């Protein structure tokens, strides 16, 4: 159902700007447990936990659009909405405030540094820890039944509504397929080549890879995304005004909007400055906040910096490099085993020359190429190296490459890989799908597509179907092992909204700690170097390991990691980096620019065939269906 349109009231933005000017003074009467009631209302004051901490949740009142040039002159600002925020605090006065953004896009009020990263072991209790739910993001799993919003619009009567959770049909939905088919009919064009390519991919294993290696299906994805997003804009319509034309809530869910919401949160609790700890996309959030509000920044930690470009072409190339650099790190370590002269069980299975071997597999056939690409994507992505580290996924990947390159398929020693089953096994398509597609619409479910929602606002540039297909073919040629990492570009470049790009990052007045991981499947190390160049007073610290951001296990000392057999234990190097981050948060002490924390591997033991075999014996499987994992 469509979301009801927010009423337009004159004067609302002026009020917010006046509040901002007043709150720049350090003598604010508000605090975290007694916030400005015009901006923030906590749901309740719960009893403290065993550590004396209050876990607070509440509503923050925010303008739908903060800077509205032209709208006030004609008396039509968009009014207010409300978002959910949280805090862990002792309620004692004089504490610093640190807001955590865990990335995504799509961080919610559950992203509290103390809970998520065990920072109790590292920081004193003199910090108030804040988190915020990004506009349009679904937080019902962690905040299922929030109370009614307690605010009213500027007229003093109309209730302020929550910023809606943006749920849309996906590009692969029957709704999108039906609309695109109708549009082809209306244009008197032939849809059959696209539809036939879709059906062929649907009946093959590894559908998610198949649709990204065929240029016809890349074009189809573009058209389906555009249709699905147009349908979604109707669901969240904000009406029309003479300045901005037709609007939807999606237009105001970008990173700039989040940065302004964060500053409203800061003002609401009476803080003169705010510290921000961002990981992954959270580094863009922190950098945007520091660029717009440098005078309001206390500490700034940016860890797991995403490839920095808000332009479609540049971002695609940078994102594709992330898988490539992880592979190169593994390949170098694998080659080292040959020179070290270890026995076959103690060595990487694919030594020597694992890169030549994986290229051989990719060149064998279309089916073998798709399987190899799916192997890397599954091993590198969220449930693999990205969030769990190199052990044991690096060893298994190398065992699978050796197996496939020597004619054993993916069934050789130490290899535990399964193709994703064809979509048609679980959901067969009717033979006359296009004729009956309108009867299947009730099978579709909407989802909260956070990456597309935010990136489509932030990133400039849209591509025609032909340009997008050509870009994608060039990516496959230039980055044959990594192009899949850039697949989000297809939907972003096809989104129908007009972007509101973030400003170029940077400030010479603050001193952030920039953290980069050499082998991060989600991003490139050069992103950390680039971010560091934007903040010349800061310091770049590097961990030599494999992970997206410093691993959570690094908050434990190495002896605790090893004594308790903590899976993914990152060893001394990551622990050293976390200690340096703690010193910066607590004392403001930056490590030397260029400080490097060592890694424990991958060495012979991490990538060894013996390690791969042991993992397989424990039941570790890369790929397959959910029941295989």
PDB file of N, CA and C in Angstrom, residues 402-483:
ATOM      1  N   UNK A 402      43.612 -26.724  -7.584  1.00  0.00           N
ATOM      2  CA  UNK A 402      44.498 -27.819  -7.978  1.00  0.00           C
ATOM      3  C   UNK A 402      43.691 -29.000  -8.521  1.00  0.00           C
ATOM      4  N   UNK A 403      42.607 -29.297  -7.852  1.00  0.00           N
ATOM      5  CA  UNK A 403      41.775 -30.426  -8.272  1.00  0.00           C
ATOM      6  C   UNK A 403      41.211 -30.200  -9.666  1.00  0.00           C
ATOM      7  N   UNK A 404      40.635 -29.003  -9.903  1.00  0.00           N
ATOM      8  CA  UNK A 404      40.016 -28.724 -11.191  1.00  0.00           C
ATOM      9  C   UNK A 404      41.060 -28.635 -12.304  1.00  0.00           C
ATOM     10  N   UNK A 405      42.241 -28.094 -11.981  1.00  0.00           N
ATOM     11  CA  UNK A 405      43.278 -27.922 -13.002  1.00  0.00           C
ATOM     12  C   UNK A 405      43.914 -29.242 -13.409  1.00  0.00           C
ATOM     13  N   UNK A 406      43.798 -30.249 -12.568  1.00  0.00           N
ATOM     14  CA  UNK A 406      44.414 -31.551 -12.870  1.00  0.00           C
ATOM     15  C   UNK A 406      43.389 -32.589 -13.314  1.00  0.00           C
ATOM     16  N   UNK A 407      42.207 -32.115 -13.721  1.00  0.00           N
ATOM     17  CA  UNK A 407      41.225 -33.009 -14.314  1.00  0.00           C
ATOM     18  C   UNK A 407      40.367 -33.772 -13.333  1.00  0.00           C
ATOM     19  N   UNK A 408      40.388 -33.408 -12.044  1.00  0.00           N
ATOM     20  CA  UNK A 408      39.578 -34.107 -11.041  1.00  0.00           C
ATOM     21  C   UNK A 408      38.272 -33.384 -10.731  1.00  0.00           C
ATOM     22  N   UNK A 409      37.967 -32.353 -11.533  1.00  0.00           N
ATOM     23  CA  UNK A 409      36.785 -31.566 -11.211  1.00  0.00           C
ATOM     24  C   UNK A 409      36.981 -30.886  -9.878  1.00  0.00           C
ATOM     25  N   UNK A 410      35.909 -30.764  -9.124  1.00  0.00           N
ATOM     26  CA  UNK A 410      36.001 -30.178  -7.792  1.00  0.00           C
ATOM     27  C   UNK A 410      35.806 -31.263  -6.726  1.00  0.00           C
ATOM     28  N   UNK A 411      36.400 -32.414  -6.973  1.00  0.00           N
ATOM     29  CA  UNK A 411      36.237 -33.558  -6.078  1.00  0.00           C
ATOM     30  C   UNK A 411      37.560 -34.075  -5.530  1.00  0.00           C
ATOM     31  N   UNK A 412      38.652 -33.352  -5.758  1.00  0.00           N
ATOM     32  CA  UNK A 412      39.953 -33.834  -5.330  1.00  0.00           C
ATOM     33  C   UNK A 412      40.192 -33.649  -3.844  1.00  0.00           C
ATOM     34  N   UNK A 413      41.354 -34.084  -3.349  1.00  0.00           N
ATOM     35  CA  UNK A 413      41.672 -33.992  -1.920  1.00  0.00           C
ATOM     36  C   UNK A 413      41.624 -32.549  -1.416  1.00  0.00           C
ATOM     37  N   UNK A 414      40.936 -32.344  -0.294  1.00  0.00           N
ATOM     38  CA  UNK A 414      40.875 -31.032   0.339  1.00  0.00           C
ATOM     39  C   UNK A 414      39.886 -30.067  -0.269  1.00  0.00           C
ATOM     40  N   UNK A 415      39.213 -30.449  -1.354  1.00  0.00           N
ATOM     41  CA  UNK A 415      38.247 -29.561  -2.005  1.00  0.00           C
ATOM     42  C   UNK A 415      36.838 -29.924  -1.557  1.00  0.00           C
ATOM     43  N   UNK A 416      36.140 -28.946  -1.014  1.00  0.00           N
ATOM     44  CA  UNK A 416      34.736 -29.132  -0.636  1.00  0.00           C
ATOM     45  C   UNK A 416      33.947 -27.982  -1.235  1.00  0.00           C
ATOM     46  N   UNK A 417      33.597 -28.114  -2.504  1.00  0.00           N
ATOM     47  CA  UNK A 417      32.844 -27.074  -3.218  1.00  0.00           C
ATOM     48  C   UNK A 417      31.653 -27.705  -3.904  1.00  0.00           C
ATOM     49  N   UNK A 418      30.531 -26.982  -3.876  1.00  0.00           N
ATOM     50  CA  UNK A 418      29.340 -27.421  -4.596  1.00  0.00           C
ATOM     51  C   UNK A 418      28.759 -26.247  -5.367  1.00  0.00           C
ATOM     52  N   UNK A 419      28.366 -26.516  -6.605  1.00  0.00           N
ATOM     53  CA  UNK A 419      27.636 -25.502  -7.373  1.00  0.00           C
ATOM     54  C   UNK A 419      26.305 -25.209  -6.700  1.00  0.00           C
ATOM     55  N   UNK A 420      25.844 -23.976  -6.860  1.00  0.00           N
ATOM     56  CA  UNK A 420      24.481 -23.671  -6.440  1.00  0.00           C
ATOM     57  C   UNK A 420      23.520 -24.384  -7.376  1.00  0.00           C
ATOM     58  N   UNK A 421      22.498 -25.060  -6.863  1.00  0.00           N
ATOM     59  CA  UNK A 421      21.582 -25.798  -7.743  1.00  0.00           C
ATOM     60  C   UNK A 421      20.801 -24.844  -8.640  1.00  0.00           C
ATOM     61  N   UNK A 422      20.364 -25.317  -9.797  1.00  0.00           N
ATOM     62  CA  UNK A 422      19.563 -24.451 -10.679  1.00  0.00           C
ATOM     63  C   UNK A 422      18.316 -23.945  -9.964  1.00  0.00           C
ATOM     64  N   UNK A 423      17.949 -22.721 -10.266  1.00  0.00           N
ATOM     65  CA  UNK A 423      16.728 -22.155  -9.688  1.00  0.00           C
ATOM     66  C   UNK A 423      15.514 -23.014 -10.038  1.00  0.00           C
ATOM     67  N   UNK A 424      15.564 -23.640 -11.219  1.00  0.00           N
ATOM     68  CA  UNK A 424      14.403 -24.400 -11.685  1.00  0.00           C
ATOM     69  C   UNK A 424      14.131 -25.635 -10.827  1.00  0.00           C
ATOM     70  N   UNK A 425      15.131 -26.108 -10.069  1.00  0.00           N
ATOM     71  CA  UNK A 425      14.905 -27.273  -9.207  1.00  0.00           C
ATOM     72  C   UNK A 425      13.918 -26.941  -8.091  1.00  0.00           C
ATOM     73  N   UNK A 426      14.034 -25.730  -7.554  1.00  0.00           N
ATOM     74  CA  UNK A 426      13.174 -25.340  -6.438  1.00  0.00           C
ATOM     75  C   UNK A 426      11.908 -24.649  -6.902  1.00  0.00           C
ATOM     76  N   UNK A 427      12.028 -23.822  -7.940  1.00  0.00           N
ATOM     77  CA  UNK A 427      10.891 -23.048  -8.429  1.00  0.00           C
ATOM     78  C   UNK A 427      10.837 -23.156  -9.948  1.00  0.00           C
ATOM     79  N   UNK A 428      10.333 -24.251 -10.486  1.00  0.00           N
ATOM     80  CA  UNK A 428      10.261 -24.381 -11.949  1.00  0.00           C
ATOM     81  C   UNK A 428       9.344 -23.323 -12.560  1.00  0.00           C
ATOM     82  N   UNK A 429       9.740 -22.858 -13.732  1.00  0.00           N
ATOM     83  CA  UNK A 429       8.951 -21.843 -14.428  1.00  0.00           C
ATOM     84  C   UNK A 429       7.918 -22.513 -15.330  1.00  0.00           C
ATOM     85  N   UNK A 430       6.723 -21.985 -15.382  1.00  0.00           N
ATOM     86  CA  UNK A 430       5.741 -22.533 -16.328  1.00  0.00           C
ATOM     87  C   UNK A 430       6.205 -22.289 -17.757  1.00  0.00           C
ATOM     88  N   UNK A 431       5.927 -23.197 -18.677  1.00  0.00           N
ATOM     89  CA  UNK A 431       6.414 -23.045 -20.063  1.00  0.00           C
ATOM     90  C   UNK A 431       5.853 -21.810 -20.751  1.00  0.00           C
ATOM     91  N   UNK A 432       4.689 -21.355 -20.342  1.00  0.00           N
ATOM     92  CA  UNK A 432       4.070 -20.169 -20.944  1.00  0.00           C
ATOM     93  C   UNK A 432       4.141 -18.991 -19.973  1.00  0.00           C
ATOM     94  N   UNK A 433       5.314 -18.787 -19.379  1.00  0.00           N
ATOM     95  CA  UNK A 433       5.457 -17.822 -18.288  1.00  0.00           C
ATOM     96  C   UNK A 433       4.932 -16.435 -18.656  1.00  0.00           C
ATOM     97  N   UNK A 434       5.318 -15.908 -19.799  1.00  0.00           N
ATOM     98  CA  UNK A 434       4.918 -14.548 -20.148  1.00  0.00           C
ATOM     99  C   UNK A 434       3.410 -14.415 -20.311  1.00  0.00           C
ATOM    100  N   UNK A 435       2.745 -15.505 -20.666  1.00  0.00           N
ATOM    101  CA  UNK A 435       1.292 -15.444 -20.826  1.00  0.00           C
ATOM    102  C   UNK A 435       0.565 -15.460 -19.491  1.00  0.00           C
ATOM    103  N   UNK A 436       1.194 -16.059 -18.468  1.00  0.00           N
ATOM    104  CA  UNK A 436       0.506 -16.207 -17.179  1.00  0.00           C
ATOM    105  C   UNK A 436       1.192 -15.408 -16.069  1.00  0.00           C
ATOM    106  N   UNK A 437       2.159 -14.545 -16.426  1.00  0.00           N
ATOM    107  CA  UNK A 437       2.947 -13.871 -15.393  1.00  0.00           C
ATOM    108  C   UNK A 437       2.069 -13.028 -14.464  1.00  0.00           C
ATOM    109  N   UNK A 438       1.001 -12.440 -15.006  1.00  0.00           N
ATOM    110  CA  UNK A 438       0.125 -11.626 -14.154  1.00  0.00           C
ATOM    111  C   UNK A 438      -0.575 -12.458 -13.088  1.00  0.00           C
ATOM    112  N   UNK A 439      -0.671 -13.780 -13.307  1.00  0.00           N
ATOM    113  CA  UNK A 439      -1.311 -14.646 -12.322  1.00  0.00           C
ATOM    114  C   UNK A 439      -0.336 -15.082 -11.218  1.00  0.00           C
ATOM    115  N   UNK A 440       0.931 -14.738 -11.385  1.00  0.00           N
ATOM    116  CA  UNK A 440       1.958 -15.160 -10.434  1.00  0.00           C
ATOM    117  C   UNK A 440       2.426 -14.033  -9.521  1.00  0.00           C
ATOM    118  N   UNK A 441       1.818 -12.864  -9.671  1.00  0.00           N
ATOM    119  CA  UNK A 441       2.316 -11.698  -8.938  1.00  0.00           C
ATOM    120  C   UNK A 441       2.234 -11.877  -7.425  1.00  0.00           C
ATOM    121  N   UNK A 442       1.244 -12.645  -6.959  1.00  0.00           N
ATOM    122  CA  UNK A 442       1.103 -12.804  -5.511  1.00  0.00           C
ATOM    123  C   UNK A 442       2.210 -13.678  -4.911  1.00  0.00           C
ATOM    124  N   UNK A 443       3.034 -14.298  -5.752  1.00  0.00           N
ATOM    125  CA  UNK A 443       4.164 -15.078  -5.253  1.00  0.00           C
ATOM    126  C   UNK A 443       5.348 -14.189  -4.874  1.00  0.00           C
ATOM    127  N   UNK A 444       5.352 -12.954  -5.355  1.00  0.00           N
ATOM    128  CA  UNK A 444       6.465 -12.045  -5.092  1.00  0.00           C
ATOM    129  C   UNK A 444       6.443 -11.532  -3.657  1.00  0.00           C
ATOM    130  N   UNK A 445       7.616 -11.343  -3.113  1.00  0.00           N
ATOM    131  CA  UNK A 445       7.774 -10.682  -1.816  1.00  0.00           C
ATOM    132  C   UNK A 445       8.719  -9.505  -1.983  1.00  0.00           C
ATOM    133  N   UNK A 446       8.458  -8.455  -1.243  1.00  0.00           N
ATOM    134  CA  UNK A 446       9.325  -7.288  -1.293  1.00  0.00           C
ATOM    135  C   UNK A 446      10.488  -7.455  -0.316  1.00  0.00           C
ATOM    136  N   UNK A 447      11.566  -6.739  -0.579  1.00  0.00           N
ATOM    137  CA  UNK A 447      12.729  -6.809   0.293  1.00  0.00           C
ATOM    138  C   UNK A 447      13.323  -5.418   0.481  1.00  0.00           C
ATOM    139  N   UNK A 448      14.115  -5.295   1.532  1.00  0.00           N
ATOM    140  CA  UNK A 448      14.773  -4.031   1.877  1.00  0.00           C
ATOM    141  C   UNK A 448      16.157  -4.013   1.218  1.00  0.00           C
ATOM    142  N   UNK A 449      16.246  -3.397   0.057  1.00  0.00           N
ATOM    143  CA  UNK A 449      17.474  -3.407  -0.752  1.00  0.00           C
ATOM    144  C   UNK A 449      18.338  -2.200  -0.389  1.00  0.00           C
ATOM    145  N   UNK A 450      19.036  -2.330   0.731  1.00  0.00           N
ATOM    146  CA  UNK A 450      19.709  -1.185   1.338  1.00  0.00           C
ATOM    147  C   UNK A 450      20.814  -0.615   0.461  1.00  0.00           C
ATOM    148  N   UNK A 451      21.607  -1.473  -0.157  1.00  0.00           N
ATOM    149  CA  UNK A 451      22.725  -0.976  -0.965  1.00  0.00           C
ATOM    150  C   UNK A 451      22.213  -0.125  -2.115  1.00  0.00           C
ATOM    151  N   UNK A 452      21.237  -0.632  -2.837  1.00  0.00           N
ATOM    152  CA  UNK A 452      20.680   0.117  -3.956  1.00  0.00           C
ATOM    153  C   UNK A 452      20.011   1.399  -3.468  1.00  0.00           C
ATOM    154  N   UNK A 453      19.277   1.334  -2.367  1.00  0.00           N
ATOM    155  CA  UNK A 453      18.576   2.496  -1.840  1.00  0.00           C
ATOM    156  C   UNK A 453      19.527   3.662  -1.602  1.00  0.00           C
ATOM    157  N   UNK A 454      20.641   3.392  -0.932  1.00  0.00           N
ATOM    158  CA  UNK A 454      21.559   4.464  -0.545  1.00  0.00           C
ATOM    159  C   UNK A 454      22.484   4.845  -1.692  1.00  0.00           C
ATOM    160  N   UNK A 455      23.052   3.854  -2.350  1.00  0.00           N
ATOM    161  CA  UNK A 455      24.011   4.151  -3.417  1.00  0.00           C
ATOM    162  C   UNK A 455      23.370   4.907  -4.578  1.00  0.00           C
ATOM    163  N   UNK A 456      22.107   4.624  -4.855  1.00  0.00           N
ATOM    164  CA  UNK A 456      21.440   5.310  -5.965  1.00  0.00           C
ATOM    165  C   UNK A 456      21.276   6.799  -5.684  1.00  0.00           C
ATOM    166  N   UNK A 457      21.230   7.176  -4.413  1.00  0.00           N
ATOM    167  CA  UNK A 457      21.188   8.593  -4.059  1.00  0.00           C
ATOM    168  C   UNK A 457      22.590   9.188  -4.122  1.00  0.00           C
ATOM    169  N   UNK A 458      23.577   8.448  -3.612  1.00  0.00           N
ATOM    170  CA  UNK A 458      24.926   8.996  -3.446  1.00  0.00           C
ATOM    171  C   UNK A 458      25.726   9.093  -4.732  1.00  0.00           C
ATOM    172  N   UNK A 459      25.530   8.161  -5.657  1.00  0.00           N
ATOM    173  CA  UNK A 459      26.424   8.017  -6.796  1.00  0.00           C
ATOM    174  C   UNK A 459      25.890   8.697  -8.036  1.00  0.00           C
ATOM    175  N   UNK A 460      26.719   9.528  -8.645  1.00  0.00           N
ATOM    176  CA  UNK A 460      26.327  10.209  -9.873  1.00  0.00           C
ATOM    177  C   UNK A 460      26.527   9.293 -11.065  1.00  0.00           C
ATOM    178  N   UNK A 461      25.771   9.568 -12.114  1.00  0.00           N
ATOM    179  CA  UNK A 461      25.944   8.808 -13.349  1.00  0.00           C
ATOM    180  C   UNK A 461      24.930   7.701 -13.502  1.00  0.00           C
ATOM    181  N   UNK A 462      24.310   7.635 -14.641  1.00  0.00           N
ATOM    182  CA  UNK A 462      23.437   6.544 -15.033  1.00  0.00           C
ATOM    183  C   UNK A 462      23.854   6.115 -16.437  1.00  0.00           C
ATOM    184  N   UNK A 463      23.717   4.835 -16.738  1.00  0.00           N
ATOM    185  CA  UNK A 463      24.185   4.306 -18.005  1.00  0.00           C
ATOM    186  C   UNK A 463      23.035   3.728 -18.809  1.00  0.00           C
ATOM    187  N   UNK A 464      23.114   3.880 -20.125  1.00  0.00           N
ATOM    188  CA  UNK A 464      22.176   3.173 -20.985  1.00  0.00           C
ATOM    189  C   UNK A 464      22.479   1.677 -20.913  1.00  0.00           C
ATOM    190  N   UNK A 465      21.545   0.869 -21.383  1.00  0.00           N
ATOM    191  CA  UNK A 465      21.762  -0.577 -21.366  1.00  0.00           C
ATOM    192  C   UNK A 465      23.005  -0.963 -22.155  1.00  0.00           C
ATOM    193  N   UNK A 466      23.204  -0.325 -23.303  1.00  0.00           N
ATOM    194  CA  UNK A 466      24.369  -0.650 -24.131  1.00  0.00           C
ATOM    195  C   UNK A 466      25.666  -0.256 -23.430  1.00  0.00           C
ATOM    196  N   UNK A 467      25.703   0.937 -22.842  1.00  0.00           N
ATOM    197  CA  UNK A 467      26.904   1.373 -22.134  1.00  0.00           C
ATOM    198  C   UNK A 467      27.204   0.449 -20.957  1.00  0.00           C
ATOM    199  N   UNK A 468      26.152   0.033 -20.260  1.00  0.00           N
ATOM    200  CA  UNK A 468      26.338  -0.841 -19.107  1.00  0.00           C
ATOM    201  C   UNK A 468      26.881  -2.200 -19.543  1.00  0.00           C
ATOM    202  N   UNK A 469      26.331  -2.755 -20.619  1.00  0.00           N
ATOM    203  CA  UNK A 469      26.822  -4.039 -21.119  1.00  0.00           C
ATOM    204  C   UNK A 469      28.272  -3.933 -21.585  1.00  0.00           C
ATOM    205  N   UNK A 470      28.616  -2.825 -22.247  1.00  0.00           N
ATOM    206  CA  UNK A 470      29.992  -2.628 -22.702  1.00  0.00           C
ATOM    207  C   UNK A 470      30.944  -2.488 -21.519  1.00  0.00           C
ATOM    208  N   UNK A 471      30.532  -1.726 -20.497  1.00  0.00           N
ATOM    209  CA  UNK A 471      31.348  -1.597 -19.280  1.00  0.00           C
ATOM    210  C   UNK A 471      31.570  -2.961 -18.650  1.00  0.00           C
ATOM    211  N   UNK A 472      30.516  -3.762 -18.622  1.00  0.00           N
ATOM    212  CA  UNK A 472      30.609  -5.058 -17.963  1.00  0.00           C
ATOM    213  C   UNK A 472      31.518  -6.017 -18.732  1.00  0.00           C
ATOM    214  N   UNK A 473      31.489  -5.937 -20.041  1.00  0.00           N
ATOM    215  CA  UNK A 473      32.390  -6.778 -20.834  1.00  0.00           C
ATOM    216  C   UNK A 473      33.843  -6.355 -20.623  1.00  0.00           C
ATOM    217  N   UNK A 474      34.091  -5.054 -20.528  1.00  0.00           N
ATOM    218  CA  UNK A 474      35.464  -4.590 -20.278  1.00  0.00           C
ATOM    219  C   UNK A 474      35.939  -5.022 -18.897  1.00  0.00           C
ATOM    220  N   UNK A 475      35.036  -4.978 -17.917  1.00  0.00           N
ATOM    221  CA  UNK A 475      35.414  -5.427 -16.578  1.00  0.00           C
ATOM    222  C   UNK A 475      35.808  -6.899 -16.577  1.00  0.00           C
ATOM    223  N   UNK A 476      35.062  -7.719 -17.327  1.00  0.00           N
ATOM    224  CA  UNK A 476      35.383  -9.146 -17.387  1.00  0.00           C
ATOM    225  C   UNK A 476      36.741  -9.381 -18.039  1.00  0.00           C
ATOM    226  N   UNK A 477      37.079  -8.560 -19.016  1.00  0.00           N
ATOM    227  CA  UNK A 477      38.374  -8.709 -19.682  1.00  0.00           C
ATOM    228  C   UNK A 477      39.515  -8.223 -18.791  1.00  0.00           C
ATOM    229  N   UNK A 478      39.312  -7.109 -18.109  1.00  0.00           N
ATOM    230  CA  UNK A 478      40.391  -6.511 -17.320  1.00  0.00           C
ATOM    231  C   UNK A 478      40.543  -7.148 -15.948  1.00  0.00           C
ATOM    232  N   UNK A 479      39.435  -7.657 -15.396  1.00  0.00           N
ATOM    233  CA  UNK A 479      39.466  -8.242 -14.047  1.00  0.00           C
ATOM    234  C   UNK A 479      38.710  -9.574 -14.058  1.00  0.00           C
ATOM    235  N   UNK A 480      39.254 -10.576 -14.737  1.00  0.00           N
ATOM    236  CA  UNK A 480      38.503 -11.825 -14.930  1.00  0.00           C
ATOM    237  C   UNK A 480      38.216 -12.588 -13.648  1.00  0.00           C
ATOM    238  N   UNK A 481      38.959 -12.343 -12.574  1.00  0.00           N
ATOM    239  CA  UNK A 481      38.681 -13.013 -11.307  1.00  0.00           C
ATOM    240  C   UNK A 481      37.867 -12.148 -10.352  1.00  0.00           C
ATOM    241  N   UNK A 482      37.752 -10.849 -10.641  1.00  0.00           N
ATOM    242  CA  UNK A 482      37.161  -9.948  -9.658  1.00  0.00           C
ATOM    243  C   UNK A 482      35.932  -9.193 -10.074  1.00  0.00           C
ATOM    244  N   UNK A 483      35.534  -9.309 -11.356  1.00  0.00           N
ATOM    245  CA  UNK A 483      34.453  -8.443 -11.833  1.00  0.00           C
ATOM    246  C   UNK A 483      33.139  -8.665 -11.107  1.00  0.00           C
TER     247      UNK A 483
END
